[in-house]
PDB file of N, CA and C in Angstrom:
ATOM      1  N   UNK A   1     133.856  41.632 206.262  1.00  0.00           N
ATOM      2  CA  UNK A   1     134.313  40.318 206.631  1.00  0.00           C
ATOM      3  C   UNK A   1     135.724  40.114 206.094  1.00  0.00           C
ATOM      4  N   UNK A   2     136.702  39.271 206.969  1.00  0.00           N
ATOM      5  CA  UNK A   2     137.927  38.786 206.399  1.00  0.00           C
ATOM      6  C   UNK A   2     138.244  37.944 206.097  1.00  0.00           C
ATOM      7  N   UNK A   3     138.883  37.665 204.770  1.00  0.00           N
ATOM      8  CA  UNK A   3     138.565  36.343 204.256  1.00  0.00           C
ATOM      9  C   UNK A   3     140.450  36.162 204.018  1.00  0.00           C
ATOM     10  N   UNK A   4     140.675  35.394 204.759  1.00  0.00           N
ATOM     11  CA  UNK A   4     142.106  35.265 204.951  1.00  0.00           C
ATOM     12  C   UNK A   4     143.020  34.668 203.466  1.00  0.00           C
ATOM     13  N   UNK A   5     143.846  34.540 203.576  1.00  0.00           N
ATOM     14  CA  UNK A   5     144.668  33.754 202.134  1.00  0.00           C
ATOM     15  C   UNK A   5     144.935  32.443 202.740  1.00  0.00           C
ATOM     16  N   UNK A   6     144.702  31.632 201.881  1.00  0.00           N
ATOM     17  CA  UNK A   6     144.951  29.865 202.070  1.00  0.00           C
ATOM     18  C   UNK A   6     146.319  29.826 201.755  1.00  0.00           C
ATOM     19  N   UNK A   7     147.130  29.029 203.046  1.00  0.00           N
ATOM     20  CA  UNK A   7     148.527  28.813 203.055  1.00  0.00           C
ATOM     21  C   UNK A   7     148.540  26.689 202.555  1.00  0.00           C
ATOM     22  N   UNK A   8     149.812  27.160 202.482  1.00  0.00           N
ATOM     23  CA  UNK A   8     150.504  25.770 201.897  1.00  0.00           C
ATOM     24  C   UNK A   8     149.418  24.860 203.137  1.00  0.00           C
ATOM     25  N   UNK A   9     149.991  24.792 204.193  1.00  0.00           N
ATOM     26  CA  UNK A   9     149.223  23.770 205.562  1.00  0.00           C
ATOM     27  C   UNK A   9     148.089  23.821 205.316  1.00  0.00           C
ATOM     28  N   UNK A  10     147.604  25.225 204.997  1.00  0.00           N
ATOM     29  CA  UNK A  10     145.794  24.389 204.845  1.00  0.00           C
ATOM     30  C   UNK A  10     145.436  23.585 203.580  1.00  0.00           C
ATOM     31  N   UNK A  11     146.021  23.924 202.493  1.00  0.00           N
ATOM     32  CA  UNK A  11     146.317  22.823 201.718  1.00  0.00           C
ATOM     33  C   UNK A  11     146.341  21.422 201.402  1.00  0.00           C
ATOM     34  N   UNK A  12     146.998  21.138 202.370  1.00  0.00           N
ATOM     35  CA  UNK A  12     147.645  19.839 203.128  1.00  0.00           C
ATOM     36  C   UNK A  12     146.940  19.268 203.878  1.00  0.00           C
ATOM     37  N   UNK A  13     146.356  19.915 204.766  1.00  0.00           N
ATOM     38  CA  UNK A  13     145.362  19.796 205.837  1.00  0.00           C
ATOM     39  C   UNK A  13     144.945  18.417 205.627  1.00  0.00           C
ATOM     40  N   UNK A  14     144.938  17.560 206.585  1.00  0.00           N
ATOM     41  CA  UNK A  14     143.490  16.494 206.366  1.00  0.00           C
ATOM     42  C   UNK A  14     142.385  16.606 206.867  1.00  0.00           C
ATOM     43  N   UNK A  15     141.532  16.099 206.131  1.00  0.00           N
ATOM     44  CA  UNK A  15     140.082  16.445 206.055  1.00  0.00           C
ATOM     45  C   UNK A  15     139.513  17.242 205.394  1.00  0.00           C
ATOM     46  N   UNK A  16     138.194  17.374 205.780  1.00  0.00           N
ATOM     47  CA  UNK A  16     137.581  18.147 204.458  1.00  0.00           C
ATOM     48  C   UNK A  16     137.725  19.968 205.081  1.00  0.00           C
ATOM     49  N   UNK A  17     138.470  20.583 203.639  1.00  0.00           N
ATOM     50  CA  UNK A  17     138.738  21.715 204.002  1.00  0.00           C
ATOM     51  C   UNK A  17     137.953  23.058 202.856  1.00  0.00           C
ATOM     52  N   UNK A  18     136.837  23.676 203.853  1.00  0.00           N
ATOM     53  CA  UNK A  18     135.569  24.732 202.566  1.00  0.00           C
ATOM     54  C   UNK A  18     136.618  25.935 202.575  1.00  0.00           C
ATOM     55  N   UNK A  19     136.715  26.221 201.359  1.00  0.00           N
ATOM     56  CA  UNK A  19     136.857  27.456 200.654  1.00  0.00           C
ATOM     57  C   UNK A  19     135.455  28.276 200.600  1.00  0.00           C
ATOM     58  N   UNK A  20     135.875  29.795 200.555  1.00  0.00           N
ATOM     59  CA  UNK A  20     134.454  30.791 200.543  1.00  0.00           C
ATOM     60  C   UNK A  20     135.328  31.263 199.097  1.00  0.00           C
ATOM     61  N   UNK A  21     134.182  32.629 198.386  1.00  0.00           N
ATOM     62  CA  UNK A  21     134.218  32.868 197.300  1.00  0.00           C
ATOM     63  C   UNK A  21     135.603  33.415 196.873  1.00  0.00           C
ATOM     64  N   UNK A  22     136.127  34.274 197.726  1.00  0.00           N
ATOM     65  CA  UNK A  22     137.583  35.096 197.700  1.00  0.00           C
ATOM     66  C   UNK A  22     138.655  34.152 197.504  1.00  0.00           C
ATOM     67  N   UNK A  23     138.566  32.900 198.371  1.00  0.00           N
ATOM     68  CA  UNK A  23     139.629  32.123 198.334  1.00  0.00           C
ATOM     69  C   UNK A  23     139.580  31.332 196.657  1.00  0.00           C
ATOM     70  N   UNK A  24     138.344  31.064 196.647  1.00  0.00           N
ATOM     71  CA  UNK A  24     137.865  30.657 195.457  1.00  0.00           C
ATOM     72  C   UNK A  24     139.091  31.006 194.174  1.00  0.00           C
ATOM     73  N   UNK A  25     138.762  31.921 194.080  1.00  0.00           N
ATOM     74  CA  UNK A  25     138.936  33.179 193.054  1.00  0.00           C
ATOM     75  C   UNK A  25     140.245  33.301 193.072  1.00  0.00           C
ATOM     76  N   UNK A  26     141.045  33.031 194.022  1.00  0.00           N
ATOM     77  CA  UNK A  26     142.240  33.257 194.115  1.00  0.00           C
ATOM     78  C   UNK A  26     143.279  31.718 193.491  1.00  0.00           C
ATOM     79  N   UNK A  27     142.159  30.549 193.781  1.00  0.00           N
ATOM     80  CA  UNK A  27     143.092  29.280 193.139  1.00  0.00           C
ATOM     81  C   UNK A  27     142.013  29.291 191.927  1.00  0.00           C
ATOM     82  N   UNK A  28     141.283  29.652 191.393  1.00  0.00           N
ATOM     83  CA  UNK A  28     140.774  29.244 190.263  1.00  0.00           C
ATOM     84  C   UNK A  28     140.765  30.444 189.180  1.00  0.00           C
ATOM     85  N   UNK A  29     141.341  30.952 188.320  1.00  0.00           N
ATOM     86  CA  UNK A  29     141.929  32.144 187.705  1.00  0.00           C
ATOM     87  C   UNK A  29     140.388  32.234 186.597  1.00  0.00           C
ATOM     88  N   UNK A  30     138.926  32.229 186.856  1.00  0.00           N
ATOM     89  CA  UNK A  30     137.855  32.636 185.878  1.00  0.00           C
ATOM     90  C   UNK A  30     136.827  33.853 187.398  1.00  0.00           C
ATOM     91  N   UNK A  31     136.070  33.907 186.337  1.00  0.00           N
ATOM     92  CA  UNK A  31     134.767  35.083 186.634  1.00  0.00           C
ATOM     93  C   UNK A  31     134.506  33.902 187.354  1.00  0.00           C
ATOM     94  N   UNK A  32     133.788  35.025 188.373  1.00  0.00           N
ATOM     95  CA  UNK A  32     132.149  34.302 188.699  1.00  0.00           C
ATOM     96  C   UNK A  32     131.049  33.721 188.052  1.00  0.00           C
ATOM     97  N   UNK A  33     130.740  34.862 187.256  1.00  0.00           N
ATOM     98  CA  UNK A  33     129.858  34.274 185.919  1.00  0.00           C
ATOM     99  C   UNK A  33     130.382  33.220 185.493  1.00  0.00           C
ATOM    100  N   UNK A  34     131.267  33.079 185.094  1.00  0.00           N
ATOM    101  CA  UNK A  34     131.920  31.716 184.461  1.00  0.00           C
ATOM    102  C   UNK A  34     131.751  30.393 185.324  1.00  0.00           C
ATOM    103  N   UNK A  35     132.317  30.637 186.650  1.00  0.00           N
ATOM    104  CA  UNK A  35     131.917  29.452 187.322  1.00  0.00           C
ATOM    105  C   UNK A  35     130.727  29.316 187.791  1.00  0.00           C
ATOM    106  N   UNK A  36     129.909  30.325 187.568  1.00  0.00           N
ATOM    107  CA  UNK A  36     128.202  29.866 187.995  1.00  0.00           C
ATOM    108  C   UNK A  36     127.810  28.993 186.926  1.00  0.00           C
ATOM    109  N   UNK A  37     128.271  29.410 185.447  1.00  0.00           N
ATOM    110  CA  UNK A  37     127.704  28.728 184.520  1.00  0.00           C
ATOM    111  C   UNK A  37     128.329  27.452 184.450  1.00  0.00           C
ATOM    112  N   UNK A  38     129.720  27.139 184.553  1.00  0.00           N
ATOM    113  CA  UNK A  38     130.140  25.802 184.458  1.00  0.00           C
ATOM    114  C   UNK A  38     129.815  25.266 186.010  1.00  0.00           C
ATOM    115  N   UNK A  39     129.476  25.249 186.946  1.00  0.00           N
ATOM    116  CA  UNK A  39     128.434  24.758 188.000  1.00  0.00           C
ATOM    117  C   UNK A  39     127.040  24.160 187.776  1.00  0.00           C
ATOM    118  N   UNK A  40     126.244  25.343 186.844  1.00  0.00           N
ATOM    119  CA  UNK A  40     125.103  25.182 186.133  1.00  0.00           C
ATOM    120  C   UNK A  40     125.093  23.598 185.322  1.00  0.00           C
ATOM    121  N   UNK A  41     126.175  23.448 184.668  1.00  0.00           N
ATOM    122  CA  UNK A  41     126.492  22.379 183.400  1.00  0.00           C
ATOM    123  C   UNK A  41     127.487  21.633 183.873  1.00  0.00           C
ATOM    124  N   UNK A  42     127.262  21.647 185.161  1.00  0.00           N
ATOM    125  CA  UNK A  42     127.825  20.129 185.891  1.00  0.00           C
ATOM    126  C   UNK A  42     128.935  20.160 185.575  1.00  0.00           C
ATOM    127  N   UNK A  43     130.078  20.897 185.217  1.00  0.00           N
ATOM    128  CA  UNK A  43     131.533  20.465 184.683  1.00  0.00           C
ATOM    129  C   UNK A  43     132.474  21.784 186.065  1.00  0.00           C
ATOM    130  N   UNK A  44     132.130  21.938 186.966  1.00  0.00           N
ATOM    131  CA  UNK A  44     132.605  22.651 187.899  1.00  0.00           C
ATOM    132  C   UNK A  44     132.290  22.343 189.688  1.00  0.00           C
ATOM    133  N   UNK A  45     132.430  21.690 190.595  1.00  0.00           N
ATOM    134  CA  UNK A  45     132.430  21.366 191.915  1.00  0.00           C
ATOM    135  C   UNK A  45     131.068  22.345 192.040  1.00  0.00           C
ATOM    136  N   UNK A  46     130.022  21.430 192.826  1.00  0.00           N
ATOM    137  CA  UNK A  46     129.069  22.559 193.449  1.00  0.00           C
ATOM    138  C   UNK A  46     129.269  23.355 194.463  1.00  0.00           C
ATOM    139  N   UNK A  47     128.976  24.512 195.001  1.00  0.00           N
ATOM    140  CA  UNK A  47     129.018  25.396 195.977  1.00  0.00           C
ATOM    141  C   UNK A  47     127.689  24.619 196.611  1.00  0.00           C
ATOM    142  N   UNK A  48     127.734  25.138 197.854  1.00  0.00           N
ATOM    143  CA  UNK A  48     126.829  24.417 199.494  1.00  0.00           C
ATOM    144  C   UNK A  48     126.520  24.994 199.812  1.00  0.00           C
ATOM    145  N   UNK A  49     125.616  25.588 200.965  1.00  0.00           N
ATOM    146  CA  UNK A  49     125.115  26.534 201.820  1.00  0.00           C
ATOM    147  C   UNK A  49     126.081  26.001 203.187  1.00  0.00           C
ATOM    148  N   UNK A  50     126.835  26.537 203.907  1.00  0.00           N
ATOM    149  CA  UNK A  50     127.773  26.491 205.418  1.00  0.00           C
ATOM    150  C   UNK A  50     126.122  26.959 206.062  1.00  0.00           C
ATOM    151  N   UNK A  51     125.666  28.383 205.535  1.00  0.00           N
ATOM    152  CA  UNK A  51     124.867  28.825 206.606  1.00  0.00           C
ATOM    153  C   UNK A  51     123.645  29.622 205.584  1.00  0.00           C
ATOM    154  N   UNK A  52     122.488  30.134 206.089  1.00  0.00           N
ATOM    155  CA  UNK A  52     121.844  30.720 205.218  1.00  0.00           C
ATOM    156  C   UNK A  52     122.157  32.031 204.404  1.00  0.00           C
ATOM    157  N   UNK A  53     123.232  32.482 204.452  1.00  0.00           N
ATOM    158  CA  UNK A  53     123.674  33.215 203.833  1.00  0.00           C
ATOM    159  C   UNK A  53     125.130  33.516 203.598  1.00  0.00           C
ATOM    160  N   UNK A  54     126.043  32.515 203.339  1.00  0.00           N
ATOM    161  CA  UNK A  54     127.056  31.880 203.062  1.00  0.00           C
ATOM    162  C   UNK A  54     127.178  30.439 202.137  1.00  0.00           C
ATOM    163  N   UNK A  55     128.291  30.738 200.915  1.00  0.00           N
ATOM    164  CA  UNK A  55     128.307  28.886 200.470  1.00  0.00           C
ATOM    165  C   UNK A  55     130.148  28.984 200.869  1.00  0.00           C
ATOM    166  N   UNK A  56     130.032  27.577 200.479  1.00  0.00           N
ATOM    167  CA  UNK A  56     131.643  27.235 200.050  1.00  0.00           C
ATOM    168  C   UNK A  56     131.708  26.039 199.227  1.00  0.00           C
ATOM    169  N   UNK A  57     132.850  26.224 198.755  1.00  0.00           N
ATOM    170  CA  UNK A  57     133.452  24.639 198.039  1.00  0.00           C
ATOM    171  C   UNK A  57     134.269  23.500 198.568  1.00  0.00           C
ATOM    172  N   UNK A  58     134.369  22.657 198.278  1.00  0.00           N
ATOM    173  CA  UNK A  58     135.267  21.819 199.364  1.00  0.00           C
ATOM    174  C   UNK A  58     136.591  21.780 198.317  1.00  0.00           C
ATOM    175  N   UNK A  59     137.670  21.910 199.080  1.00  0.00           N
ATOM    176  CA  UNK A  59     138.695  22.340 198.640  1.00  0.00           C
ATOM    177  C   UNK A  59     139.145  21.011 197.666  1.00  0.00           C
ATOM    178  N   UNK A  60     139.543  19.955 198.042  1.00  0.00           N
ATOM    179  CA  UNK A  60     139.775  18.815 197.278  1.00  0.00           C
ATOM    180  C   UNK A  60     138.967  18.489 196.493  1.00  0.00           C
ATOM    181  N   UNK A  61     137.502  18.874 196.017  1.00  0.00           N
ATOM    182  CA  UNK A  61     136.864  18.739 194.679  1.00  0.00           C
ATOM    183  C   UNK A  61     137.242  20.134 193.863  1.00  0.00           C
ATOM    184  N   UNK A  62     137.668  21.425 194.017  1.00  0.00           N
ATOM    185  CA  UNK A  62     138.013  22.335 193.257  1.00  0.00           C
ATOM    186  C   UNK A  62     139.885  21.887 192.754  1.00  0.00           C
ATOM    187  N   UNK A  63     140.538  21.077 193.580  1.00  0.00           N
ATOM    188  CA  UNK A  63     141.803  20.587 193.638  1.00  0.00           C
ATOM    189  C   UNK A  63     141.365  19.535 192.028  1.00  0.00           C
ATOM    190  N   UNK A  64     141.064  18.718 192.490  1.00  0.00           N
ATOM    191  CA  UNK A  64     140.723  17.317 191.853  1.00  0.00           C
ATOM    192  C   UNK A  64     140.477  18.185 190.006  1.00  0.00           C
ATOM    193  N   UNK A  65     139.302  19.287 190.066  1.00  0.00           N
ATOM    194  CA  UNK A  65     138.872  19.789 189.089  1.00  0.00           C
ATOM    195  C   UNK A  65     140.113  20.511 187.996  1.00  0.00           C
ATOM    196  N   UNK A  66     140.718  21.368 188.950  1.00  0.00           N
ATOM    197  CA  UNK A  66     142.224  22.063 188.180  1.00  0.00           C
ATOM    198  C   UNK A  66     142.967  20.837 187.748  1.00  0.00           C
ATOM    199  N   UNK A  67     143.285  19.386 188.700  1.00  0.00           N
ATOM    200  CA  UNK A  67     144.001  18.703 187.329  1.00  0.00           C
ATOM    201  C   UNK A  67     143.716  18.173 186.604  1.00  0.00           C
ATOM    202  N   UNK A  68     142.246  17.831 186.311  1.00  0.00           N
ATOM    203  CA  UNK A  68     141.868  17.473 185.035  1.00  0.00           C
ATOM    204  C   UNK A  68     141.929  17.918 184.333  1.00  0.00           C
ATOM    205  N   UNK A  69     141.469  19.597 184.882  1.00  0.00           N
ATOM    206  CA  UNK A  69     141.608  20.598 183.433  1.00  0.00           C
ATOM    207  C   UNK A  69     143.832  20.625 183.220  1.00  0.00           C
ATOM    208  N   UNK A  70     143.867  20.392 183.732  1.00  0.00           N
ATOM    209  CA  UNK A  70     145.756  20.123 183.553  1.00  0.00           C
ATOM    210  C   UNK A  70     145.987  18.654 182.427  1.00  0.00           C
ATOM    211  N   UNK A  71     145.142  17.909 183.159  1.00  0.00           N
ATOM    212  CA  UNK A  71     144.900  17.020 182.422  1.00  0.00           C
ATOM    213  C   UNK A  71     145.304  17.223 180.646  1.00  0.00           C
ATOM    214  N   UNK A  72     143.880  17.380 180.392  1.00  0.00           N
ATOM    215  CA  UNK A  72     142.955  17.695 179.439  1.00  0.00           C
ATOM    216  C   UNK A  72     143.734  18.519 178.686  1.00  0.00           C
ATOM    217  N   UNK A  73     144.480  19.337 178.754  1.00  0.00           N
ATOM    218  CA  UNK A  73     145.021  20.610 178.331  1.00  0.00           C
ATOM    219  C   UNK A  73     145.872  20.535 177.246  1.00  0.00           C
ATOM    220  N   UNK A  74     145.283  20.783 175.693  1.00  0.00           N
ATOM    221  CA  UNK A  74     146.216  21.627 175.005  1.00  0.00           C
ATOM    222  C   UNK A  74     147.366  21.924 175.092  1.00  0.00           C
ATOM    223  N   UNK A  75     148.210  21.876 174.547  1.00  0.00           N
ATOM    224  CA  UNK A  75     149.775  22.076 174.866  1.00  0.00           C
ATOM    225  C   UNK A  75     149.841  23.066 173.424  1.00  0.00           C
ATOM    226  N   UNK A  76     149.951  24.240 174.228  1.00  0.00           N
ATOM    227  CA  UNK A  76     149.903  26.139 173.281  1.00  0.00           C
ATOM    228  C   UNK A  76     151.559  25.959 172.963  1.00  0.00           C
ATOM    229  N   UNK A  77     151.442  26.664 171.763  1.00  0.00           N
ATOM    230  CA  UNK A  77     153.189  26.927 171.721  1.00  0.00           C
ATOM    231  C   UNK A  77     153.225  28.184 172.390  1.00  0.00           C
ATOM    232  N   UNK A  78     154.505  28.527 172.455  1.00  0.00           N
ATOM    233  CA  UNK A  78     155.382  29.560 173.470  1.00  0.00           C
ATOM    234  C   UNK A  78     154.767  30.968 172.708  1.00  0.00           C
ATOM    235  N   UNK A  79     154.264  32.008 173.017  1.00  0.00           N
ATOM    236  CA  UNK A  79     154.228  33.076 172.357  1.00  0.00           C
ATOM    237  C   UNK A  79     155.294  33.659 171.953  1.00  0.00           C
ATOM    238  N   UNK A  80     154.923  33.822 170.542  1.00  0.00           N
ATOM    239  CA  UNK A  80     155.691  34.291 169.796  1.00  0.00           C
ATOM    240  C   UNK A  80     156.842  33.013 168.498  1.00  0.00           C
ATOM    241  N   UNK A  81     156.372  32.035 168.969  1.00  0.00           N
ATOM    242  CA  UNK A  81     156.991  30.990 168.456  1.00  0.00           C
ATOM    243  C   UNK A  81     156.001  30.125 167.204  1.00  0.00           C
ATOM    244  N   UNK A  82     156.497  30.532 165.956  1.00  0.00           N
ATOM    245  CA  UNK A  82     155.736  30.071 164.377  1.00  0.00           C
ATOM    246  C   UNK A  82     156.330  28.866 164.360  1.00  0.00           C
ATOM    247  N   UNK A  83     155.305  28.079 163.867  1.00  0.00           N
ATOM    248  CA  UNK A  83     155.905  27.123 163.157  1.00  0.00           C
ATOM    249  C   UNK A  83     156.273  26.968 161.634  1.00  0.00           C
ATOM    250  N   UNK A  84     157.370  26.305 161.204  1.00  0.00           N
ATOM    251  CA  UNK A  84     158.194  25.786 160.213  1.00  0.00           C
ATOM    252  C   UNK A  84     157.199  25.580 158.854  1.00  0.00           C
TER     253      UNK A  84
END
């Protein structure tokens, strides 16, 4: 199966737009494992069934999710940079 790369326009798109697992993976930088488990514990967008043997995510709740975690985020110093 081909699972194409999500461009800027689909992005943009209005309406509701499903991501499959590849695309997934490609805007959300963890494992699988990882997002099964934060799915599991409610702190990750659920995956759906499209068909009986297919899910997806809806793109604007995996959107919505990255800026909270942007949000939320720690501010790391620069590697390599000690403090005083």
């Amino acid at each position: 199966m081909n699972t194409r790369t999500l461009t800027t326009a689909d992005m943009l798109a209005p309406g509701r737009v499903l991501i499959k697992r590849k695309q997934l993976l490609q805007k959300v930088p963890l494992g699988e494992r990882t997002i099964l488990e934060l799915e599991r514990c409610g702190k990750f967008p659920k995956r759906f069934s499209i068909t009986a043997r297919s899910v997806a995510w809806d793109l604007k709740e995996v959107d919505a999710w990255i800026a909270e975690q942007q949000a939320a985020a720690v501010p790391q110093p620069a590697p390599g940079f000690k403090k005083p």
